[in-house]
PDB file of C-alpha atoms in Angstrom:
ATOM      1  CA  UNK A   1     -21.427 -16.095 -22.625  1.00  0.00           C
ATOM      2  CA  UNK A   2     -18.852 -13.062 -23.079  1.00  0.00           C
ATOM      3  CA  UNK A   3     -15.560 -13.013 -23.686  1.00  0.00           C
ATOM      4  CA  UNK A   4     -13.204 -11.756 -20.549  1.00  0.00           C
ATOM      5  CA  UNK A   5     -12.442  -8.017 -21.481  1.00  0.00           C
ATOM      6  CA  UNK A   6      -9.471  -6.230 -19.624  1.00  0.00           C
ATOM      7  CA  UNK A   7     -10.384  -2.785 -18.329  1.00  0.00           C
ATOM      8  CA  UNK A   8      -8.583  -0.827 -20.870  1.00  0.00           C
ATOM      9  CA  UNK A   9      -7.967  -3.174 -23.965  1.00  0.00           C
ATOM     10  CA  UNK A  10      -5.459  -2.343 -26.403  1.00  0.00           C
ATOM     11  CA  UNK A  11      -4.860   1.212 -24.864  1.00  0.00           C
ATOM     12  CA  UNK A  12      -1.898   2.500 -26.062  1.00  0.00           C
ATOM     13  CA  UNK A  13      -0.491   5.970 -25.437  1.00  0.00           C
ATOM     14  CA  UNK A  14       3.189   6.917 -26.734  1.00  0.00           C
ATOM     15  CA  UNK A  15       5.125   9.843 -25.597  1.00  0.00           C
ATOM     16  CA  UNK A  16       8.310  10.253 -23.257  1.00  0.00           C
ATOM     17  CA  UNK A  17       7.551   7.142 -22.214  1.00  0.00           C
ATOM     18  CA  UNK A  18       4.757   4.057 -23.743  1.00  0.00           C
ATOM     19  CA  UNK A  19       2.113   3.422 -21.431  1.00  0.00           C
ATOM     20  CA  UNK A  20       0.173   0.370 -22.641  1.00  0.00           C
ATOM     21  CA  UNK A  21      -2.476  -1.920 -20.868  1.00  0.00           C
ATOM     22  CA  UNK A  22      -1.187  -5.474 -19.721  1.00  0.00           C
ATOM     23  CA  UNK A  23      -4.373  -7.225 -21.166  1.00  0.00           C
ATOM     24  CA  UNK A  24      -5.619 -10.270 -19.440  1.00  0.00           C
ATOM     25  CA  UNK A  25      -3.382 -10.855 -16.410  1.00  0.00           C
ATOM     26  CA  UNK A  26      -3.897 -13.472 -13.865  1.00  0.00           C
ATOM     27  CA  UNK A  27      -4.208 -11.932 -10.262  1.00  0.00           C
ATOM     28  CA  UNK A  28      -4.696 -14.220  -7.025  1.00  0.00           C
ATOM     29  CA  UNK A  29      -5.078 -12.820  -3.746  1.00  0.00           C
ATOM     30  CA  UNK A  30      -3.495 -14.611  -1.014  1.00  0.00           C
ATOM     31  CA  UNK A  31      -4.636 -13.310   2.644  1.00  0.00           C
ATOM     32  CA  UNK A  32      -3.253 -15.060   6.104  1.00  0.00           C
ATOM     33  CA  UNK A  33      -0.168 -15.402   7.859  1.00  0.00           C
ATOM     34  CA  UNK A  34       2.483 -15.554   5.336  1.00  0.00           C
ATOM     35  CA  UNK A  35       4.502 -18.208   6.756  1.00  0.00           C
ATOM     36  CA  UNK A  36       1.807 -20.709   6.625  1.00  0.00           C
ATOM     37  CA  UNK A  37       0.705 -20.090   2.864  1.00  0.00           C
ATOM     38  CA  UNK A  38       4.391 -20.150   1.951  1.00  0.00           C
ATOM     39  CA  UNK A  39       4.663 -23.883   1.573  1.00  0.00           C
ATOM     40  CA  UNK A  40       1.581 -24.303  -0.451  1.00  0.00           C
ATOM     41  CA  UNK A  41       2.467 -21.395  -2.744  1.00  0.00           C
ATOM     42  CA  UNK A  42       5.847 -22.580  -3.240  1.00  0.00           C
ATOM     43  CA  UNK A  43       4.685 -26.252  -4.508  1.00  0.00           C
ATOM     44  CA  UNK A  44       2.413 -24.717  -6.760  1.00  0.00           C
ATOM     45  CA  UNK A  45       4.548 -21.992  -8.335  1.00  0.00           C
ATOM     46  CA  UNK A  46       8.675 -22.586  -6.895  1.00  0.00           C
ATOM     47  CA  UNK A  47       7.914 -19.091  -5.903  1.00  0.00           C
ATOM     48  CA  UNK A  48       9.226 -18.265  -2.721  1.00  0.00           C
ATOM     49  CA  UNK A  49       7.561 -15.411  -0.214  1.00  0.00           C
ATOM     50  CA  UNK A  50       9.208 -12.174  -0.715  1.00  0.00           C
ATOM     51  CA  UNK A  51      10.705  -9.803   1.971  1.00  0.00           C
ATOM     52  CA  UNK A  52       8.586  -6.906   2.769  1.00  0.00           C
ATOM     53  CA  UNK A  53       7.470  -4.941   0.038  1.00  0.00           C
ATOM     54  CA  UNK A  54       8.799  -7.106  -2.464  1.00  0.00           C
ATOM     55  CA  UNK A  55       8.251  -9.060  -5.629  1.00  0.00           C
ATOM     56  CA  UNK A  56       9.650 -12.054  -7.051  1.00  0.00           C
ATOM     57  CA  UNK A  57       9.654 -12.865 -10.385  1.00  0.00           C
ATOM     58  CA  UNK A  58       9.992 -16.583 -12.284  1.00  0.00           C
ATOM     59  CA  UNK A  59       8.497 -17.898 -15.638  1.00  0.00           C
ATOM     60  CA  UNK A  60       5.935 -15.628 -16.312  1.00  0.00           C
ATOM     61  CA  UNK A  61       4.522 -15.769 -13.153  1.00  0.00           C
ATOM     62  CA  UNK A  62       5.430 -13.388 -10.021  1.00  0.00           C
ATOM     63  CA  UNK A  63       4.472 -13.188  -6.110  1.00  0.00           C
ATOM     64  CA  UNK A  64       4.335  -9.266  -4.638  1.00  0.00           C
ATOM     65  CA  UNK A  65       4.650  -8.904  -0.880  1.00  0.00           C
ATOM     66  CA  UNK A  66       1.005  -6.311  -0.199  1.00  0.00           C
ATOM     67  CA  UNK A  67       1.178  -6.156   3.316  1.00  0.00           C
ATOM     68  CA  UNK A  68       1.829  -8.665   6.522  1.00  0.00           C
ATOM     69  CA  UNK A  69      -0.841 -10.956   5.773  1.00  0.00           C
ATOM     70  CA  UNK A  70      -1.652 -10.111   1.923  1.00  0.00           C
ATOM     71  CA  UNK A  71       0.574 -10.980  -1.496  1.00  0.00           C
ATOM     72  CA  UNK A  72      -0.880 -10.831  -4.536  1.00  0.00           C
ATOM     73  CA  UNK A  73      -0.005 -14.185  -7.137  1.00  0.00           C
ATOM     74  CA  UNK A  74       0.485 -13.022 -10.779  1.00  0.00           C
ATOM     75  CA  UNK A  75      -0.358 -15.882 -13.531  1.00  0.00           C
ATOM     76  CA  UNK A  76      -1.658 -16.139 -17.332  1.00  0.00           C
ATOM     77  CA  UNK A  77      -4.871 -15.030 -16.898  1.00  0.00           C
ATOM     78  CA  UNK A  78      -6.269 -18.716 -17.872  1.00  0.00           C
ATOM     79  CA  UNK A  79      -4.298 -19.946 -15.490  1.00  0.00           C
ATOM     80  CA  UNK A  80      -5.904 -17.969 -12.698  1.00  0.00           C
ATOM     81  CA  UNK A  81      -9.026 -19.661 -11.818  1.00  0.00           C
ATOM     82  CA  UNK A  82      -7.207 -23.387 -11.673  1.00  0.00           C
ATOM     83  CA  UNK A  83      -3.836 -22.478  -9.728  1.00  0.00           C
ATOM     84  CA  UNK A  84      -6.755 -20.254  -6.937  1.00  0.00           C
ATOM     85  CA  UNK A  85      -8.727 -23.578  -6.322  1.00  0.00           C
ATOM     86  CA  UNK A  86      -6.095 -25.526  -5.847  1.00  0.00           C
ATOM     87  CA  UNK A  87      -4.066 -23.262  -3.662  1.00  0.00           C
ATOM     88  CA  UNK A  88      -7.594 -22.937  -2.243  1.00  0.00           C
ATOM     89  CA  UNK A  89      -7.357 -26.574  -1.677  1.00  0.00           C
ATOM     90  CA  UNK A  90      -3.791 -26.702  -0.251  1.00  0.00           C
ATOM     91  CA  UNK A  91      -4.660 -24.012   1.936  1.00  0.00           C
ATOM     92  CA  UNK A  92      -8.122 -25.518   3.582  1.00  0.00           C
ATOM     93  CA  UNK A  93      -6.802 -26.203   6.976  1.00  0.00           C
ATOM     94  CA  UNK A  94      -5.364 -22.514   7.390  1.00  0.00           C
ATOM     95  CA  UNK A  95      -6.756 -19.501   8.639  1.00  0.00           C
ATOM     96  CA  UNK A  96      -6.180 -18.078   5.334  1.00  0.00           C
ATOM     97  CA  UNK A  97      -8.346 -16.875   1.284  1.00  0.00           C
ATOM     98  CA  UNK A  98      -7.381 -17.293  -1.737  1.00  0.00           C
ATOM     99  CA  UNK A  99      -9.579 -15.549  -4.382  1.00  0.00           C
ATOM    100  CA  UNK A 100      -9.120 -15.423  -7.988  1.00  0.00           C
ATOM    101  CA  UNK A 101      -9.467 -11.270  -8.510  1.00  0.00           C
ATOM    102  CA  UNK A 102      -8.192 -11.444 -11.902  1.00  0.00           C
ATOM    103  CA  UNK A 103     -11.289  -9.313 -12.869  1.00  0.00           C
ATOM    104  CA  UNK A 104     -10.819  -6.809 -10.193  1.00  0.00           C
ATOM    105  CA  UNK A 105      -7.872  -4.598 -11.115  1.00  0.00           C
ATOM    106  CA  UNK A 106      -5.936  -3.016 -14.515  1.00  0.00           C
ATOM    107  CA  UNK A 107      -2.039  -3.142 -14.971  1.00  0.00           C
ATOM    108  CA  UNK A 108      -0.159  -0.584 -17.374  1.00  0.00           C
ATOM    109  CA  UNK A 109       3.163  -1.587 -18.540  1.00  0.00           C
ATOM    110  CA  UNK A 110       5.466   1.339 -19.076  1.00  0.00           C
ATOM    111  CA  UNK A 111       8.522   1.271 -21.501  1.00  0.00           C
ATOM    112  CA  UNK A 112      11.043   3.586 -21.770  1.00  0.00           C
ATOM    113  CA  UNK A 113      14.324   4.878 -20.195  1.00  0.00           C
ATOM    114  CA  UNK A 114      14.282   4.467 -16.558  1.00  0.00           C
ATOM    115  CA  UNK A 115      14.967   7.916 -15.869  1.00  0.00           C
ATOM    116  CA  UNK A 116      11.546   9.390 -17.525  1.00  0.00           C
ATOM    117  CA  UNK A 117       9.515   6.046 -15.954  1.00  0.00           C
ATOM    118  CA  UNK A 118      10.605   7.583 -13.134  1.00  0.00           C
ATOM    119  CA  UNK A 119       9.731  10.824 -13.828  1.00  0.00           C
ATOM    120  CA  UNK A 120       6.452   9.913 -15.010  1.00  0.00           C
ATOM    121  CA  UNK A 121       5.618   8.225 -11.865  1.00  0.00           C
ATOM    122  CA  UNK A 122       7.030  11.206  -9.504  1.00  0.00           C
ATOM    123  CA  UNK A 123       4.409  13.646 -11.350  1.00  0.00           C
ATOM    124  CA  UNK A 124       1.463  11.495 -10.227  1.00  0.00           C
ATOM    125  CA  UNK A 125       2.986  10.246  -6.588  1.00  0.00           C
ATOM    126  CA  UNK A 126       4.244  11.259  -2.921  1.00  0.00           C
ATOM    127  CA  UNK A 127       6.173   7.939  -2.878  1.00  0.00           C
ATOM    128  CA  UNK A 128       9.606   8.661  -3.102  1.00  0.00           C
ATOM    129  CA  UNK A 129      10.904   6.798  -6.247  1.00  0.00           C
ATOM    130  CA  UNK A 130      14.417   7.658  -6.447  1.00  0.00           C
ATOM    131  CA  UNK A 131      16.333   4.885  -7.090  1.00  0.00           C
ATOM    132  CA  UNK A 132      17.760   4.389  -3.600  1.00  0.00           C
ATOM    133  CA  UNK A 133      14.329   4.378  -1.955  1.00  0.00           C
ATOM    134  CA  UNK A 134      12.197   2.475  -5.066  1.00  0.00           C
ATOM    135  CA  UNK A 135      14.687  -0.181  -6.388  1.00  0.00           C
ATOM    136  CA  UNK A 136      14.197  -2.794  -8.872  1.00  0.00           C
ATOM    137  CA  UNK A 137      11.584  -5.817  -7.360  1.00  0.00           C
ATOM    138  CA  UNK A 138      10.229  -3.282  -4.688  1.00  0.00           C
ATOM    139  CA  UNK A 139       6.722  -2.759  -4.678  1.00  0.00           C
ATOM    140  CA  UNK A 140       5.444   0.301  -3.490  1.00  0.00           C
ATOM    141  CA  UNK A 141       1.861   0.691  -2.225  1.00  0.00           C
ATOM    142  CA  UNK A 142       0.387   4.348  -2.606  1.00  0.00           C
ATOM    143  CA  UNK A 143      -1.433   6.815  -4.935  1.00  0.00           C
ATOM    144  CA  UNK A 144      -1.478   7.856  -8.042  1.00  0.00           C
ATOM    145  CA  UNK A 145      -2.925  11.458  -8.236  1.00  0.00           C
ATOM    146  CA  UNK A 146      -6.792  10.302  -6.739  1.00  0.00           C
ATOM    147  CA  UNK A 147      -6.242   6.733  -7.245  1.00  0.00           C
ATOM    148  CA  UNK A 148      -4.862   3.942  -5.067  1.00  0.00           C
ATOM    149  CA  UNK A 149      -2.637   2.055  -7.059  1.00  0.00           C
ATOM    150  CA  UNK A 150       0.903  -0.031  -6.491  1.00  0.00           C
ATOM    151  CA  UNK A 151       3.464   0.022  -8.899  1.00  0.00           C
ATOM    152  CA  UNK A 152       6.764  -1.532  -9.293  1.00  0.00           C
ATOM    153  CA  UNK A 153      10.053  -2.291 -11.616  1.00  0.00           C
ATOM    154  CA  UNK A 154       9.743  -5.531 -13.121  1.00  0.00           C
ATOM    155  CA  UNK A 155      12.995  -7.798 -14.204  1.00  0.00           C
ATOM    156  CA  UNK A 156      12.539  -6.436 -17.962  1.00  0.00           C
ATOM    157  CA  UNK A 157      13.077  -2.564 -16.812  1.00  0.00           C
ATOM    158  CA  UNK A 158       9.572  -1.748 -17.758  1.00  0.00           C
ATOM    159  CA  UNK A 159       7.337  -0.189 -15.113  1.00  0.00           C
ATOM    160  CA  UNK A 160       4.055  -1.848 -14.149  1.00  0.00           C
ATOM    161  CA  UNK A 161       1.421   0.060 -12.609  1.00  0.00           C
ATOM    162  CA  UNK A 162      -1.567  -1.760 -10.767  1.00  0.00           C
ATOM    163  CA  UNK A 163      -5.095  -0.340  -9.966  1.00  0.00           C
ATOM    164  CA  UNK A 164      -8.799  -1.148  -9.799  1.00  0.00           C
ATOM    165  CA  UNK A 165     -10.560  -1.488 -12.983  1.00  0.00           C
ATOM    166  CA  UNK A 166     -12.777   1.087 -11.647  1.00  0.00           C
ATOM    167  CA  UNK A 167      -9.902   3.847 -12.095  1.00  0.00           C
ATOM    168  CA  UNK A 168      -8.719   2.367 -15.231  1.00  0.00           C
ATOM    169  CA  UNK A 169      -9.843   4.912 -17.209  1.00  0.00           C
ATOM    170  CA  UNK A 170      -8.379   7.601 -15.188  1.00  0.00           C
ATOM    171  CA  UNK A 171      -5.237   6.236 -14.141  1.00  0.00           C
ATOM    172  CA  UNK A 172      -4.309   5.713 -17.973  1.00  0.00           C
ATOM    173  CA  UNK A 173      -5.393   9.264 -18.497  1.00  0.00           C
ATOM    174  CA  UNK A 174      -3.166  10.354 -15.686  1.00  0.00           C
ATOM    175  CA  UNK A 175      -0.232   8.101 -16.763  1.00  0.00           C
ATOM    176  CA  UNK A 176      -0.519   9.516 -20.756  1.00  0.00           C
ATOM    177  CA  UNK A 177      -0.895  13.225 -19.910  1.00  0.00           C
ATOM    178  CA  UNK A 178       2.116  12.647 -17.319  1.00  0.00           C
ATOM    179  CA  UNK A 179       4.584  11.144 -20.239  1.00  0.00           C
ATOM    180  CA  UNK A 180       3.841  13.858 -22.632  1.00  0.00           C
ATOM    181  CA  UNK A 181       6.701  14.623 -24.854  1.00  0.00           C
ATOM    182  CA  UNK A 182       6.497  17.850 -23.662  1.00  0.00           C
ATOM    183  CA  UNK A 183       6.327  17.208 -20.223  1.00  0.00           C
ATOM    184  CA  UNK A 184       9.902  16.926 -19.592  1.00  0.00           C
ATOM    185  CA  UNK A 185      11.376  18.054 -15.963  1.00  0.00           C
ATOM    186  CA  UNK A 186      14.501  16.089 -16.518  1.00  0.00           C
ATOM    187  CA  UNK A 187      14.770  15.907 -12.548  1.00  0.00           C
ATOM    188  CA  UNK A 188      16.163  12.207 -12.555  1.00  0.00           C
TER     189      UNK A 188
ATOM    190  CA  UNK B   1       3.445  17.860   5.306  1.00  0.00           C
ATOM    191  CA  UNK B   2       3.917  14.929   7.537  1.00  0.00           C
ATOM    192  CA  UNK B   3       5.748  12.234   6.342  1.00  0.00           C
ATOM    193  CA  UNK B   4       4.951   8.934   9.244  1.00  0.00           C
ATOM    194  CA  UNK B   5       7.170   5.271   9.097  1.00  0.00           C
ATOM    195  CA  UNK B   6       4.804   2.897   8.913  1.00  0.00           C
ATOM    196  CA  UNK B   7       5.812   0.360  11.446  1.00  0.00           C
ATOM    197  CA  UNK B   8       4.747  -2.544   9.421  1.00  0.00           C
ATOM    198  CA  UNK B   9       6.101  -2.032   6.160  1.00  0.00           C
ATOM    199  CA  UNK B  10       8.738   0.267   6.624  1.00  0.00           C
ATOM    200  CA  UNK B  11       7.739   2.934   4.310  1.00  0.00           C
ATOM    201  CA  UNK B  12       7.754   6.522   5.098  1.00  0.00           C
ATOM    202  CA  UNK B  13       4.419   7.886   3.857  1.00  0.00           C
ATOM    203  CA  UNK B  14       3.051  11.285   3.283  1.00  0.00           C
ATOM    204  CA  UNK B  15       0.359  12.235   4.962  1.00  0.00           C
ATOM    205  CA  UNK B  16      -1.958  11.840   2.033  1.00  0.00           C
ATOM    206  CA  UNK B  17      -0.990   8.323   2.035  1.00  0.00           C
ATOM    207  CA  UNK B  18      -2.515   7.840   5.197  1.00  0.00           C
ATOM    208  CA  UNK B  19      -6.071   7.931   7.144  1.00  0.00           C
ATOM    209  CA  UNK B  20      -6.003   9.674  10.679  1.00  0.00           C
ATOM    210  CA  UNK B  21      -7.837   8.175  13.435  1.00  0.00           C
ATOM    211  CA  UNK B  22      -7.534  10.374  16.143  1.00  0.00           C
ATOM    212  CA  UNK B  23      -6.332   9.951  20.030  1.00  0.00           C
ATOM    213  CA  UNK B  24      -4.834   6.694  20.595  1.00  0.00           C
ATOM    214  CA  UNK B  25      -4.969   4.464  23.568  1.00  0.00           C
ATOM    215  CA  UNK B  26      -8.570   5.024  24.546  1.00  0.00           C
ATOM    216  CA  UNK B  27      -9.969   3.010  27.151  1.00  0.00           C
ATOM    217  CA  UNK B  28     -13.526   1.971  25.351  1.00  0.00           C
ATOM    218  CA  UNK B  29     -16.424   2.471  28.456  1.00  0.00           C
ATOM    219  CA  UNK B  30     -19.214   0.205  27.152  1.00  0.00           C
ATOM    220  CA  UNK B  31     -23.215   0.013  27.922  1.00  0.00           C
ATOM    221  CA  UNK B  32     -22.445  -0.855  31.909  1.00  0.00           C
ATOM    222  CA  UNK B  33     -20.641   2.043  32.050  1.00  0.00           C
ATOM    223  CA  UNK B  34     -21.232   5.289  33.862  1.00  0.00           C
ATOM    224  CA  UNK B  35     -22.707   8.334  31.972  1.00  0.00           C
ATOM    225  CA  UNK B  36     -19.440  10.579  32.913  1.00  0.00           C
ATOM    226  CA  UNK B  37     -17.170   7.748  31.889  1.00  0.00           C
ATOM    227  CA  UNK B  38     -19.077   7.054  28.376  1.00  0.00           C
ATOM    228  CA  UNK B  39     -19.667  10.582  27.440  1.00  0.00           C
ATOM    229  CA  UNK B  40     -15.796  10.677  28.353  1.00  0.00           C
ATOM    230  CA  UNK B  41     -14.552   7.855  25.804  1.00  0.00           C
ATOM    231  CA  UNK B  42     -16.878   9.085  23.022  1.00  0.00           C
ATOM    232  CA  UNK B  43     -16.418  12.688  23.216  1.00  0.00           C
ATOM    233  CA  UNK B  44     -13.535  14.344  25.434  1.00  0.00           C
ATOM    234  CA  UNK B  45      -9.995  14.541  23.936  1.00  0.00           C
ATOM    235  CA  UNK B  46      -7.090  15.874  24.760  1.00  0.00           C
ATOM    236  CA  UNK B  47      -5.677  18.587  22.907  1.00  0.00           C
ATOM    237  CA  UNK B  48      -1.884  18.823  24.011  1.00  0.00           C
ATOM    238  CA  UNK B  49       0.597  21.535  23.344  1.00  0.00           C
ATOM    239  CA  UNK B  50       3.223  18.982  23.116  1.00  0.00           C
ATOM    240  CA  UNK B  51       3.894  15.208  22.661  1.00  0.00           C
ATOM    241  CA  UNK B  52       0.295  13.651  21.150  1.00  0.00           C
ATOM    242  CA  UNK B  53       0.198   9.702  20.737  1.00  0.00           C
ATOM    243  CA  UNK B  54      -2.086   9.248  17.687  1.00  0.00           C
ATOM    244  CA  UNK B  55      -3.321   6.450  15.387  1.00  0.00           C
ATOM    245  CA  UNK B  56      -3.047   6.604  12.016  1.00  0.00           C
ATOM    246  CA  UNK B  57      -3.571   3.882   9.433  1.00  0.00           C
ATOM    247  CA  UNK B  58      -1.898   3.164   6.414  1.00  0.00           C
ATOM    248  CA  UNK B  59      -4.529   3.534   3.661  1.00  0.00           C
ATOM    249  CA  UNK B  60      -3.099   4.050   0.466  1.00  0.00           C
ATOM    250  CA  UNK B  61      -0.138   1.330   1.444  1.00  0.00           C
ATOM    251  CA  UNK B  62      -0.077  -1.744   3.424  1.00  0.00           C
ATOM    252  CA  UNK B  63      -3.626  -1.044   5.183  1.00  0.00           C
ATOM    253  CA  UNK B  64      -2.787  -1.638   8.505  1.00  0.00           C
ATOM    254  CA  UNK B  65      -3.536   0.880  11.941  1.00  0.00           C
ATOM    255  CA  UNK B  66      -0.590   1.623  13.738  1.00  0.00           C
ATOM    256  CA  UNK B  67       0.269   4.973  16.305  1.00  0.00           C
ATOM    257  CA  UNK B  68       2.396   7.791  16.111  1.00  0.00           C
ATOM    258  CA  UNK B  69       3.693  10.261  18.770  1.00  0.00           C
ATOM    259  CA  UNK B  70       3.860  13.600  17.264  1.00  0.00           C
ATOM    260  CA  UNK B  71       4.669  17.157  18.956  1.00  0.00           C
ATOM    261  CA  UNK B  72       1.792  19.037  17.974  1.00  0.00           C
ATOM    262  CA  UNK B  73       3.947  22.616  18.301  1.00  0.00           C
ATOM    263  CA  UNK B  74       6.806  21.583  16.729  1.00  0.00           C
ATOM    264  CA  UNK B  75       5.540  18.805  14.463  1.00  0.00           C
ATOM    265  CA  UNK B  76       8.332  16.744  15.258  1.00  0.00           C
ATOM    266  CA  UNK B  77       7.883  12.645  15.166  1.00  0.00           C
ATOM    267  CA  UNK B  78       9.087  11.167  18.070  1.00  0.00           C
ATOM    268  CA  UNK B  79       8.092   7.699  16.628  1.00  0.00           C
ATOM    269  CA  UNK B  80       5.516   5.648  14.828  1.00  0.00           C
ATOM    270  CA  UNK B  81       5.175   1.863  16.872  1.00  0.00           C
ATOM    271  CA  UNK B  82       2.295  -0.766  16.237  1.00  0.00           C
ATOM    272  CA  UNK B  83      -1.113  -1.109  17.015  1.00  0.00           C
ATOM    273  CA  UNK B  84      -1.219  -4.207  19.545  1.00  0.00           C
ATOM    274  CA  UNK B  85      -0.229  -2.160  22.553  1.00  0.00           C
ATOM    275  CA  UNK B  86      -1.774  -0.082  25.382  1.00  0.00           C
ATOM    276  CA  UNK B  87       0.854   2.230  25.863  1.00  0.00           C
ATOM    277  CA  UNK B  88       3.547   4.083  24.045  1.00  0.00           C
ATOM    278  CA  UNK B  89       6.953   2.550  23.979  1.00  0.00           C
ATOM    279  CA  UNK B  90       9.387   3.568  26.677  1.00  0.00           C
ATOM    280  CA  UNK B  91      11.630   4.970  24.322  1.00  0.00           C
ATOM    281  CA  UNK B  92       9.279   7.099  22.924  1.00  0.00           C
ATOM    282  CA  UNK B  93       8.040   8.285  26.583  1.00  0.00           C
ATOM    283  CA  UNK B  94      11.852   9.364  27.624  1.00  0.00           C
ATOM    284  CA  UNK B  95      12.223  10.765  24.283  1.00  0.00           C
ATOM    285  CA  UNK B  96       9.163  13.387  25.301  1.00  0.00           C
ATOM    286  CA  UNK B  97      10.740  13.674  28.243  1.00  0.00           C
ATOM    287  CA  UNK B  98      14.061  14.637  27.344  1.00  0.00           C
ATOM    288  CA  UNK B  99      12.491  17.174  24.888  1.00  0.00           C
ATOM    289  CA  UNK B 100      10.232  19.128  27.642  1.00  0.00           C
ATOM    290  CA  UNK B 101      13.111  18.684  30.681  1.00  0.00           C
TER     291      UNK B 101
END
């Protein structure tokens, strides 16, 4: 048996902001009518269904709105398989799908001044990342250069960027380049 | 640059976050239809100077298909609306009438 590896284990870049890979993270995809999966999720995790485009965090777990019929539950990597199995059982009678997708995606954690975090993103995405359009607690799915990505500002003030595992290398390079110390635009 | 507001998630999405789906509200003609109906369904498209109803998918976002009403001459977006309809909502039809009157 092999040990699980996150896509860019230990990757870290220190520029205007620090870009670091989050390491192994539990990610569970929930699909179905959100009101039918709300109760089982609340029972298992205590998390409420977020508003449209929202993310709620509590006790190391988070629940993110991904589309009108999709949410993603973040948890510890070790808990993901169990939690997914429990949720699958709890939603067995609904037209819903629960899958442990922990190994499908990479998460990068960007730390630094909020203005620099927003500027790093703005260099790569067409999404409006001004504070009024992209407040903390909002998940914006968009693209970073040529790769699909989702990003949000977490409760702790860090910027989280999630992308598919297959483009983790590319996205890490993009973020590092955008965070280069000599690349300051100071727009925000 | 075209910016369309997705009616499902409310995001003002840039053109590059969207996948175009061509003309909206086509009526499908299947295997039992006449050749001319099938040809029209498959190949014949409007190419209006003015109001155009089209399909778009929020590909880099919530992933949903939706409809948009756009003026091909001015690039003005008259509105976006969900995909589960066979005709544009009245307010978009009226908005386009007012423009051409």
